[in-house]
Amino acid sequence: MLKSLLASAASNQNVTNVVKSCLEILGFSQYRSSVSNDTLPFGKTKDVRAWMSAAVAYQYDCYGGLSYQGGNSQEVNETKAFLDNLIGLSSNALSMIVSYDLFGNETRSWRPPKTERDGFWEDPKLRGEMGFSGEFPSNLTVDATVCKNVSSGCYKTVQEAVSAAPSNATARRFVIHIKEGVYEEIVRVPIEKKNVVFLGDGMGKTVITGSLTVGQPGVNTYESATVAVLGDGFMASGITFQNAAGPPTHQAVAFRSDSDLSYIENCEFLGNQDTLYAHSLRQFYKSCRIQGNVDFIFGNSAAVFQDCQILVSPRQVKPEKGENNAVTAHGRIDPAQPTGFVFQNCSINGTPEYMALYNSKPKVHKNYLGRPWKEYSRVVYINCNFEALITAQGWLPWSGDFALKTLYYGEYKNSGPGSNLSQRVTWSSQIPAEHVNAYSVQNFIQGDDWMPTSS
């Protein structure tokens, strides 16, 4: 169906681009669904829930792309009707997997999924400390080196080194040392390149930078990423990922991840609108620096951010006029999806340039913890520090009352001048102490099962 649509839309660049994207991401959806089907008999229900959640998200993304840019031809409408049915079937399957995970073979207890807004939290399997994070390995053996001095025998580009990694490797990691330097390139880690590790020489020293942005021919938000990772088990340390698209610019992603069980530590993400696209599956970010302004941490993954520094930067056009910035825009589309953003022990502040603007006229510079990109958006902040730039209301609507009855925006024991709860919007929540462990690394992304240690 999509291939037929692609052939008939050859003269329409917008339709051609969105159909090509659909073909790619529906392939990912099929892969995740197939792996889920093969794995479910072995009882790994948390894995299956994560993978089927991604499958649903990819289907929805294709539907959304066709709705936004596909036009109104009969073929497009027929394709959308097919996708709508597929999404419904996949969503039902995901809901049944959730019920099986919660109630086992007691099918009389199976029910539609409930969320925190219904007063429901899953019983955590562990009661450990919230600070669990594993440890980035310290004794990795380098398999490939990238450097600016090509005479030394190393790879000239990061992409060349990625291409040299074995496909579907599960026995060991493929470690790429990216030496100090600025690498102006677009990098793609495809789905078959598993367990790839990027080791840089430090934030600001090893820099991978690009400037793709929505509005350029053939570029959508998904494709605008400077670095995009699909292969599971991706790891990175000591690198700056940057999208340096200049004004006037729209969505311009520095880093996009669809890598399940990914671990990123001591990395920097620099951009403006849509800096970090945590698109799907389970991700962990530790001691990172994330900078932007409009919805600059977004996506539909289950991601934990621990000990990270989050910085608001000035808008690129007339920053002195003021703005409404949202740190997050989480995109959960289905209450059965185990996705959300969890921030633990993080700080939210502005860059020195932004704080100079803010302090000169604080009433026109407004910053929020998040806004609901999709209906079941979920974001929580636990033991974080909010500086004064965070508004008293805390959270920003997307449009009217969209998602305000279905989202979950939670806070727990945060500090700093921006953490005062007395004027918070009524549709945000305070996480009950007895349920805060539902958002631990162990329980939210099953980190104790897969996170690396120093060995």
Short mmCIF file of C-alpha atoms in Angstrom, two decimals:
data_model
loop_
_atom_site.label_atom_id
_atom_site.label_comp_id
_atom_site.label_asym_id
_atom_site.label_seq_id
_atom_site.Cartn_x
_atom_site.Cartn_y
_atom_site.Cartn_z
CA MET A 1 0.00 0.00 0.00
CA LEU A 2 2.72 2.49 0.94
CA LYS A 3 4.88 1.48 -2.01
CA SER A 4 1.94 2.12 -4.33
CA LEU A 5 1.38 5.48 -2.68
CA LEU A 6 5.06 6.32 -3.09
CA ALA A 7 4.90 5.58 -6.82
CA SER A 8 1.76 7.65 -7.34
CA ALA A 9 3.14 10.62 -5.37
CA ALA A 10 6.43 10.92 -7.23
CA SER A 11 5.69 14.52 -8.19
CA ASN A 12 4.77 15.58 -4.63
CA GLN A 13 7.91 15.98 -2.54
CA ASN A 14 6.06 16.30 0.78
CA VAL A 15 4.12 13.07 0.28
CA THR A 16 7.21 11.30 -1.05
CA ASN A 17 9.21 12.26 2.05
CA VAL A 18 6.56 11.20 4.54
CA VAL A 19 5.93 7.88 2.78
CA LYS A 20 9.65 7.09 2.77
CA SER A 21 9.74 7.80 6.51
CA CYS A 22 6.68 5.59 6.99
CA LEU A 23 8.29 2.69 5.17
CA GLU A 24 11.32 2.96 7.43
CA ILE A 25 9.58 3.29 10.78
CA LEU A 26 6.91 0.69 10.01
CA GLY A 27 9.79 -1.68 9.38
CA PHE A 28 10.96 -0.90 12.92
CA SER A 29 7.42 -1.49 14.18
CA GLN A 30 7.30 -4.89 12.50
CA TYR A 31 10.68 -5.80 13.98
CA ARG A 32 9.65 -4.86 17.54
CA SER A 33 6.33 -6.68 17.19
CA SER A 34 8.04 -9.81 15.90
CA VAL A 35 10.60 -9.84 18.70
CA SER A 36 7.78 -9.32 21.22
CA ASN A 37 5.90 -12.31 19.84
CA ASP A 38 9.01 -14.50 20.03
CA THR A 39 9.88 -13.38 23.58
CA LEU A 40 6.51 -13.43 25.34
CA PRO A 41 6.46 -17.24 25.91
CA PHE A 42 9.63 -16.86 27.98
CA GLY A 43 7.92 -14.59 30.51
CA LYS A 44 9.92 -11.43 29.82
CA THR A 45 6.85 -9.24 30.02
CA LYS A 46 8.64 -5.98 30.87
CA ASP A 47 10.73 -6.32 27.72
CA VAL A 48 7.68 -7.15 25.63
CA ARG A 49 5.81 -4.14 27.03
CA ALA A 50 8.69 -1.85 26.06
CA TRP A 51 8.97 -3.28 22.55
CA MET A 52 5.24 -3.31 21.80
CA SER A 53 5.02 0.24 23.10
CA ALA A 54 7.62 1.25 20.52
CA ALA A 55 5.74 -0.65 17.80
CA VAL A 56 2.58 1.33 18.56
CA ALA A 57 4.54 4.60 18.62
CA TYR A 58 6.05 3.96 15.18
CA GLN A 59 2.62 3.20 13.71
CA TYR A 60 1.25 6.39 15.23
CA ASP A 61 4.16 8.42 13.87
CA CYS A 62 3.43 7.21 10.35
CA TYR A 63 -0.25 8.05 10.74
CA GLY A 64 0.61 11.49 12.09
CA GLY A 65 3.03 12.19 9.26
CA LEU A 66 0.44 11.30 6.63
CA SER A 67 -2.16 13.44 8.41
CA TYR A 68 0.19 16.42 8.54
CA GLN A 69 1.85 16.27 5.12
CA GLY A 70 0.14 13.54 3.11
CA GLY A 71 -2.70 15.54 1.61
CA ASN A 72 -6.23 14.25 1.11
CA SER A 73 -6.06 11.84 -1.81
CA GLN A 74 -8.05 8.60 -1.79
CA GLU A 75 -4.86 6.55 -1.49
CA VAL A 76 -3.67 8.57 1.50
CA ASN A 77 -7.04 8.25 3.23
CA GLU A 78 -7.13 4.50 2.61
CA THR A 79 -3.62 4.17 4.03
CA LYS A 80 -4.60 6.17 7.10
CA ALA A 81 -7.67 3.99 7.62
CA PHE A 82 -5.46 0.89 7.48
CA LEU A 83 -3.02 2.43 9.97
CA ASP A 84 -5.83 3.45 12.30
CA ASN A 85 -7.00 -0.16 12.41
CA LEU A 86 -3.44 -1.41 12.90
CA ILE A 87 -2.87 1.00 15.79
CA GLY A 88 -6.08 -0.20 17.44
CA LEU A 89 -5.07 -3.84 17.16
CA SER A 90 -1.55 -3.17 18.46
CA SER A 91 -2.89 -1.05 21.32
CA ASN A 92 -5.24 -3.86 22.35
CA ALA A 93 -2.37 -6.33 22.27
CA LEU A 94 -0.28 -4.02 24.45
CA SER A 95 -3.12 -3.65 26.94
CA MET A 96 -3.48 -7.42 27.19
CA ILE A 97 0.26 -7.78 27.78
CA VAL A 98 0.00 -5.26 30.63
CA SER A 99 -2.88 -7.22 32.17
CA TYR A 100 -0.94 -10.46 31.83
CA ASP A 101 2.07 -8.84 33.51
CA LEU A 102 -0.09 -7.62 36.40
CA PHE A 103 -2.54 -10.49 36.85
CA GLY A 104 -1.05 -13.49 35.07
CA ASN A 105 -3.56 -16.11 33.94
CA GLU A 106 -6.33 -14.67 36.14
CA THR A 107 -8.10 -13.33 33.07
CA ARG A 108 -11.17 -12.27 35.07
CA SER A 109 -8.96 -9.54 36.56
CA TRP A 110 -7.80 -8.25 33.19
CA ARG A 111 -9.02 -4.72 32.45
CA PRO A 112 -8.22 -1.61 30.43
CA PRO A 113 -5.00 0.03 31.62
CA LYS A 114 -5.11 2.52 34.46
CA THR A 115 -2.68 5.36 35.20
CA GLU A 116 -1.57 7.50 38.11
CA ARG A 117 -4.44 9.87 37.40
CA ASP A 118 -6.73 6.96 38.24
CA GLY A 119 -4.83 6.50 41.51
CA PHE A 120 -2.99 3.45 40.19
CA TRP A 121 0.70 2.62 40.54
CA GLU A 122 2.19 -0.77 39.81
CA ASP A 123 3.72 -2.45 42.85
CA PRO A 124 7.49 -1.94 42.55
CA LYS A 125 9.38 -5.21 42.37
CA LEU A 126 12.22 -3.60 44.32
CA ARG A 127 12.34 -1.21 47.25
CA GLY A 128 15.94 -0.15 46.74
CA GLU A 129 17.47 3.29 46.75
CA MET A 130 16.31 5.82 44.17
CA GLY A 131 19.95 6.56 43.34
CA PHE A 132 20.74 3.22 41.70
CA SER A 133 22.52 3.85 38.38
CA GLY A 134 25.03 1.14 37.61
CA GLU A 135 28.43 2.35 36.50
CA PHE A 136 29.92 3.13 33.12
CA PRO A 137 32.61 0.51 32.34
CA SER A 138 36.17 1.72 32.94
CA ASN A 139 38.16 -1.01 31.23
CA LEU A 140 36.74 -1.00 27.71
CA THR A 141 38.97 -2.15 24.87
CA VAL A 142 38.92 0.21 21.90
CA ASP A 143 38.04 -1.44 18.57
CA ALA A 144 38.17 1.63 16.32
CA THR A 145 39.52 5.17 16.59
CA VAL A 146 38.31 8.34 14.91
CA CYS A 147 40.60 11.37 14.71
CA LYS A 148 41.19 14.57 12.77
CA ASN A 149 44.74 13.54 11.87
CA VAL A 150 44.06 10.91 9.21
CA SER A 151 47.76 10.17 8.77
CA SER A 152 47.73 8.32 12.09
CA GLY A 153 45.73 5.46 10.60
CA CYS A 154 42.40 6.12 12.29
CA TYR A 155 39.01 6.62 10.71
CA LYS A 156 38.33 10.06 9.30
CA THR A 157 34.64 10.16 10.22
CA VAL A 158 32.48 8.75 12.98
CA GLN A 159 30.16 7.22 10.40
CA GLU A 160 33.00 5.20 8.87
CA ALA A 161 33.78 3.72 12.28
CA VAL A 162 30.11 2.90 12.90
CA SER A 163 29.93 1.15 9.53
CA ALA A 164 32.91 -0.99 10.55
CA ALA A 165 31.07 -2.37 13.58
CA PRO A 166 29.80 -5.95 13.23
CA SER A 167 26.08 -6.37 12.65
CA ASN A 168 23.83 -7.86 15.34
CA ALA A 169 26.69 -8.32 17.80
CA THR A 170 25.46 -9.50 21.18
CA ALA A 171 28.54 -11.11 22.74
CA ARG A 172 30.53 -7.91 23.28
CA ARG A 173 30.54 -4.17 22.78
CA PHE A 174 32.15 -2.44 19.80
CA VAL A 175 34.03 0.54 21.24
CA ILE A 176 34.79 3.61 19.13
CA HIS A 177 37.20 6.17 20.57
CA ILE A 178 36.43 9.56 19.05
CA LYS A 179 39.44 11.75 19.74
CA GLU A 180 39.28 15.44 20.55
CA GLY A 181 38.07 17.55 17.64
CA VAL A 182 35.01 18.98 15.94
CA TYR A 183 33.37 16.47 13.59
CA GLU A 184 30.93 18.15 11.22
CA GLU A 185 28.85 15.23 10.03
CA ILE A 186 25.50 13.48 10.25
CA VAL A 187 25.82 10.12 12.01
CA ARG A 188 23.41 7.19 11.86
CA VAL A 189 23.77 4.05 13.98
CA PRO A 190 21.42 1.60 12.21
CA ILE A 191 19.26 -0.96 13.96
CA GLU A 192 21.61 -3.87 13.19
CA LYS A 193 24.60 -2.13 14.86
CA LYS A 194 24.02 -3.25 18.44
CA ASN A 195 26.17 -2.54 21.52
CA VAL A 196 28.10 0.30 19.93
CA VAL A 197 30.00 2.56 22.35
CA PHE A 198 31.13 6.14 21.63
CA LEU A 199 34.04 7.22 23.88
CA GLY A 200 35.01 10.87 23.57
CA ASP A 201 37.71 12.93 25.23
CA GLY A 202 35.23 15.06 27.18
CA MET A 203 32.34 17.46 26.79
CA GLY A 204 33.40 20.38 24.62
CA LYS A 205 36.47 18.48 23.42
CA THR A 206 34.91 15.78 21.25
CA VAL A 207 32.09 17.50 19.37
CA ILE A 208 29.79 16.02 16.72
CA THR A 209 27.85 18.84 15.08
CA GLY A 210 25.33 19.31 12.28
CA SER A 211 22.75 21.87 11.19
CA LEU A 212 19.77 20.04 9.71
CA THR A 213 16.44 21.67 10.54
CA VAL A 214 12.77 21.37 9.66
CA GLY A 215 12.09 23.61 6.68
CA GLN A 216 15.06 22.41 4.69
CA PRO A 217 14.03 20.26 1.70
CA GLY A 218 13.24 16.71 2.74
CA VAL A 219 13.94 17.26 6.44
CA ASN A 220 11.40 16.51 9.17
CA THR A 221 11.98 16.52 12.92
CA TYR A 222 12.94 12.83 12.96
CA GLU A 223 15.51 13.27 10.19
CA SER A 224 16.96 16.53 11.53
CA ALA A 225 19.09 14.76 14.15
CA THR A 226 22.84 15.27 14.00
CA VAL A 227 23.30 11.84 15.58
CA ALA A 228 20.55 9.21 15.51
CA VAL A 229 20.83 5.79 17.12
CA LEU A 230 18.64 2.76 16.43
CA GLY A 231 20.86 -0.14 17.51
CA ASP A 232 20.09 -1.44 21.00
CA GLY A 233 22.61 -1.24 23.83
CA PHE A 234 24.17 2.04 22.69
CA MET A 235 26.52 3.76 25.13
CA ALA A 236 28.31 7.11 25.06
CA SER A 237 30.60 9.11 27.33
CA GLY A 238 32.57 12.34 27.03
CA ILE A 239 30.94 13.77 23.89
CA THR A 240 29.09 16.93 22.85
CA PHE A 241 26.20 16.33 20.44
CA GLN A 242 25.16 19.57 18.76
CA ASN A 243 22.68 20.91 16.25
CA ALA A 244 24.02 24.32 15.24
CA ALA A 245 21.21 25.31 12.86
CA GLY A 246 21.03 29.08 12.73
CA PRO A 247 18.00 31.37 12.66
CA PRO A 248 15.36 31.32 11.47
CA THR A 249 15.14 27.73 12.63
CA HIS A 250 12.44 25.35 13.79
CA GLN A 251 12.85 21.82 15.11
CA ALA A 252 16.54 20.92 14.96
CA VAL A 253 17.53 17.77 16.87
CA ALA A 254 21.05 17.25 18.21
CA PHE A 255 20.57 13.62 19.27
CA ARG A 256 17.80 11.11 18.66
CA SER A 257 17.63 7.72 20.33
CA ASP A 258 15.53 4.65 19.58
CA SER A 259 18.09 2.42 21.26
CA ASP A 260 16.65 0.11 23.89
CA LEU A 261 18.77 -0.25 27.03
CA SER A 262 20.98 2.73 26.19
CA TYR A 263 23.32 4.30 28.74
CA ILE A 264 24.74 7.80 28.24
CA GLU A 265 27.03 9.46 30.76
CA ASN A 266 28.97 12.75 30.90
CA CYS A 267 27.67 13.94 27.54
CA GLU A 268 26.42 17.33 26.39
CA PHE A 269 23.44 18.04 24.13
CA LEU A 270 23.33 21.50 22.55
CA GLY A 271 20.49 22.95 20.51
CA ASN A 272 17.47 25.21 20.63
CA GLN A 273 14.06 23.72 19.80
CA ASP A 274 13.92 19.92 20.21
CA THR A 275 17.53 19.34 21.29
CA LEU A 276 17.20 15.80 22.66
CA TYR A 277 14.72 13.44 20.99
CA ALA A 278 14.34 10.48 23.36
CA HIS A 279 12.03 8.88 20.84
CA SER A 280 11.28 5.38 22.14
CA LEU A 281 12.29 2.45 24.36
CA ARG A 282 14.38 2.48 27.59
CA GLN A 283 17.13 5.06 28.05
CA PHE A 284 19.36 6.30 30.86
CA TYR A 285 21.24 9.61 31.06
CA LYS A 286 23.68 10.29 33.90
CA SER A 287 25.64 13.48 34.68
CA CYS A 288 24.77 15.01 31.32
CA ARG A 289 24.25 18.64 30.29
CA ILE A 290 21.18 19.37 28.14
CA GLN A 291 20.65 22.84 26.68
CA GLY A 292 17.83 24.38 24.63
CA ASN A 293 14.64 26.39 24.85
CA VAL A 294 11.47 25.07 23.12
CA ASP A 295 10.42 21.52 24.16
CA PHE A 296 14.08 20.62 24.20
CA ILE A 297 13.71 17.20 25.84
CA PHE A 298 10.94 15.36 24.02
CA GLY A 299 9.78 11.99 22.70
CA ASN A 300 7.93 8.89 23.88
CA SER A 301 10.65 6.86 25.57
CA ALA A 302 10.94 5.59 29.11
CA ALA A 303 13.96 7.67 30.11
CA VAL A 304 15.61 8.36 33.44
CA PHE A 305 17.79 11.45 33.79
CA GLN A 306 20.01 11.29 36.85
CA ASP A 307 22.31 14.06 38.16
CA CYS A 308 21.87 16.04 34.93
CA GLN A 309 22.23 19.79 34.40
CA ILE A 310 19.39 21.24 32.33
CA LEU A 311 19.95 24.72 30.94
CA VAL A 312 17.55 27.09 29.20
CA SER A 313 19.22 29.13 26.45
CA PRO A 314 18.04 32.32 24.70
CA ARG A 315 15.77 32.07 21.68
CA GLN A 316 17.59 32.76 18.44
CA VAL A 317 15.25 35.50 17.21
CA LYS A 318 14.56 38.58 19.38
CA PRO A 319 15.22 36.82 22.69
CA GLU A 320 14.75 40.06 24.60
CA LYS A 321 11.01 40.08 23.78
CA GLY A 322 10.28 37.18 26.12
CA GLU A 323 8.95 33.67 25.63
CA ASN A 324 7.24 30.60 27.04
CA ASN A 325 9.77 27.77 27.23
CA ALA A 326 8.99 24.19 28.20
CA VAL A 327 11.80 21.90 29.28
CA THR A 328 9.92 18.73 28.29
CA ALA A 329 7.26 17.62 25.82
CA HIS A 330 6.60 13.97 26.48
CA GLY A 331 4.58 12.12 23.84
CA ARG A 332 2.89 9.09 25.41
CA ILE A 333 -0.12 8.24 23.22
CA ASP A 334 -1.53 5.21 25.03
CA PRO A 335 -2.14 4.61 28.76
CA ALA A 336 -0.68 1.10 28.38
CA GLN A 337 2.71 2.44 27.31
CA PRO A 338 5.32 2.18 30.11
CA THR A 339 6.91 5.44 28.98
CA GLY A 340 7.69 8.76 30.62
CA PHE A 341 10.53 11.05 31.65
CA VAL A 342 11.93 10.71 35.17
CA PHE A 343 14.34 13.35 36.49
CA GLN A 344 16.28 12.44 39.64
CA ASN A 345 18.66 14.84 41.41
CA CYS A 346 18.81 17.14 38.39
CA SER A 347 19.14 20.93 38.29
CA ILE A 348 17.23 23.35 36.07
CA ASN A 349 18.79 26.73 35.42
CA GLY A 350 19.59 29.05 32.54
CA THR A 351 22.78 29.70 30.66
CA PRO A 352 24.58 32.91 31.74
CA GLU A 353 23.30 34.60 28.56
CA TYR A 354 19.74 33.56 29.28
CA MET A 355 19.85 34.54 32.95
CA ALA A 356 21.03 38.02 32.00
CA LEU A 357 17.90 38.36 29.85
CA TYR A 358 15.69 36.82 32.53
CA ASN A 359 16.97 39.04 35.32
CA SER A 360 16.47 42.16 33.21
CA LYS A 361 12.75 41.47 32.72
CA PRO A 362 11.60 38.33 34.58
CA LYS A 363 7.90 38.86 33.92
CA VAL A 364 8.23 38.24 30.16
CA HIS A 365 10.61 35.28 30.35
CA LYS A 366 8.58 32.26 31.45
CA ASN A 367 9.88 28.73 31.81
CA TYR A 368 7.95 25.58 32.61
CA LEU A 369 8.80 22.02 33.60
CA GLY A 370 6.89 20.62 30.66
CA ARG A 371 3.82 20.61 28.47
CA PRO A 372 1.78 17.68 27.11
CA TRP A 373 2.72 16.88 23.53
CA LYS A 374 0.37 13.88 23.53
CA GLU A 375 -2.66 12.78 25.52
CA TYR A 376 -0.97 10.61 28.17
CA SER A 377 2.20 12.64 28.62
CA ARG A 378 4.11 11.62 31.78
CA VAL A 379 6.96 13.52 33.47
CA VAL A 380 8.15 13.42 37.08
CA TYR A 381 10.81 15.35 38.97
CA ILE A 382 12.26 13.81 42.13
CA ASN A 383 14.79 15.52 44.44
CA CYS A 384 15.63 18.11 41.78
CA ASN A 385 16.64 21.75 42.18
CA PHE A 386 14.66 24.42 40.32
CA GLU A 387 16.10 27.91 40.08
CA ALA A 388 13.91 31.02 40.03
CA LEU A 389 13.35 30.95 36.26
CA ILE A 390 10.75 28.17 36.69
CA THR A 391 7.33 29.83 36.94
CA ALA A 392 5.13 29.46 39.99
CA GLN A 393 2.55 27.58 37.89
CA GLY A 394 5.19 24.99 37.02
CA TRP A 395 3.56 23.42 33.98
CA LEU A 396 2.25 24.74 30.65
CA PRO A 397 -0.82 23.57 28.69
CA TRP A 398 -0.30 22.55 25.08
CA SER A 399 -3.55 23.93 23.68
CA GLY A 400 -6.66 24.65 25.71
CA ASP A 401 -7.52 21.71 27.95
CA PHE A 402 -5.89 19.07 25.73
CA ALA A 403 -4.55 16.16 27.83
CA LEU A 404 -5.04 17.96 31.14
CA LYS A 405 -7.27 15.16 32.48
CA THR A 406 -5.08 12.29 31.27
CA LEU A 407 -1.45 13.42 31.68
CA TYR A 408 0.60 12.76 34.79
CA TYR A 409 2.99 15.51 35.91
CA GLY A 410 4.45 14.69 39.32
CA GLU A 411 6.86 16.33 41.75
CA TYR A 412 8.50 14.98 44.90
CA LYS A 413 10.81 16.72 47.39
CA ASN A 414 12.30 19.22 44.98
CA SER A 415 14.18 22.30 46.15
CA GLY A 416 15.15 25.78 45.05
CA PRO A 417 13.14 28.97 44.46
CA GLY A 418 11.26 27.43 41.53
CA SER A 419 9.98 24.48 43.57
CA ASN A 420 7.34 26.34 45.60
CA LEU A 421 4.08 24.43 45.16
CA SER A 422 1.58 27.02 46.36
CA GLN A 423 0.64 28.24 42.87
CA ARG A 424 1.10 25.05 40.85
CA VAL A 425 -1.52 24.28 38.20
CA THR A 426 -4.33 22.11 39.52
CA TRP A 427 -3.68 19.35 36.97
CA SER A 428 -0.18 18.63 38.28
CA SER A 429 0.40 16.21 41.15
CA GLN A 430 2.55 15.53 44.16
CA ILE A 431 3.85 11.97 44.09
CA PRO A 432 2.75 10.03 47.20
CA ALA A 433 5.79 8.92 49.20
CA GLU A 434 4.64 5.31 49.14
CA HIS A 435 4.72 5.30 45.32
CA VAL A 436 7.87 7.27 44.54
CA ASN A 437 9.89 4.08 44.06
CA ALA A 438 7.79 3.27 41.00
CA TYR A 439 10.09 5.75 39.24
CA SER A 440 13.40 4.26 40.33
CA VAL A 441 15.89 3.05 37.73
CA GLN A 442 15.15 -0.52 38.76
CA ASN A 443 11.39 -0.27 38.41
CA PHE A 444 10.88 2.24 35.61
CA ILE A 445 13.45 0.99 33.08
CA GLN A 446 14.51 -2.34 34.70
CA GLY A 447 18.04 -0.96 35.01
CA ASP A 448 19.23 -3.59 37.45
CA ASP A 449 18.75 -6.20 34.71
CA TRP A 450 20.88 -4.54 32.03
CA MET A 451 22.92 -1.57 33.24
CA PRO A 452 26.68 -2.07 32.94
CA THR A 453 29.04 -2.05 35.88
CA SER A 454 32.68 -0.98 36.08
CA SER A 455 33.80 -4.50 35.24
#
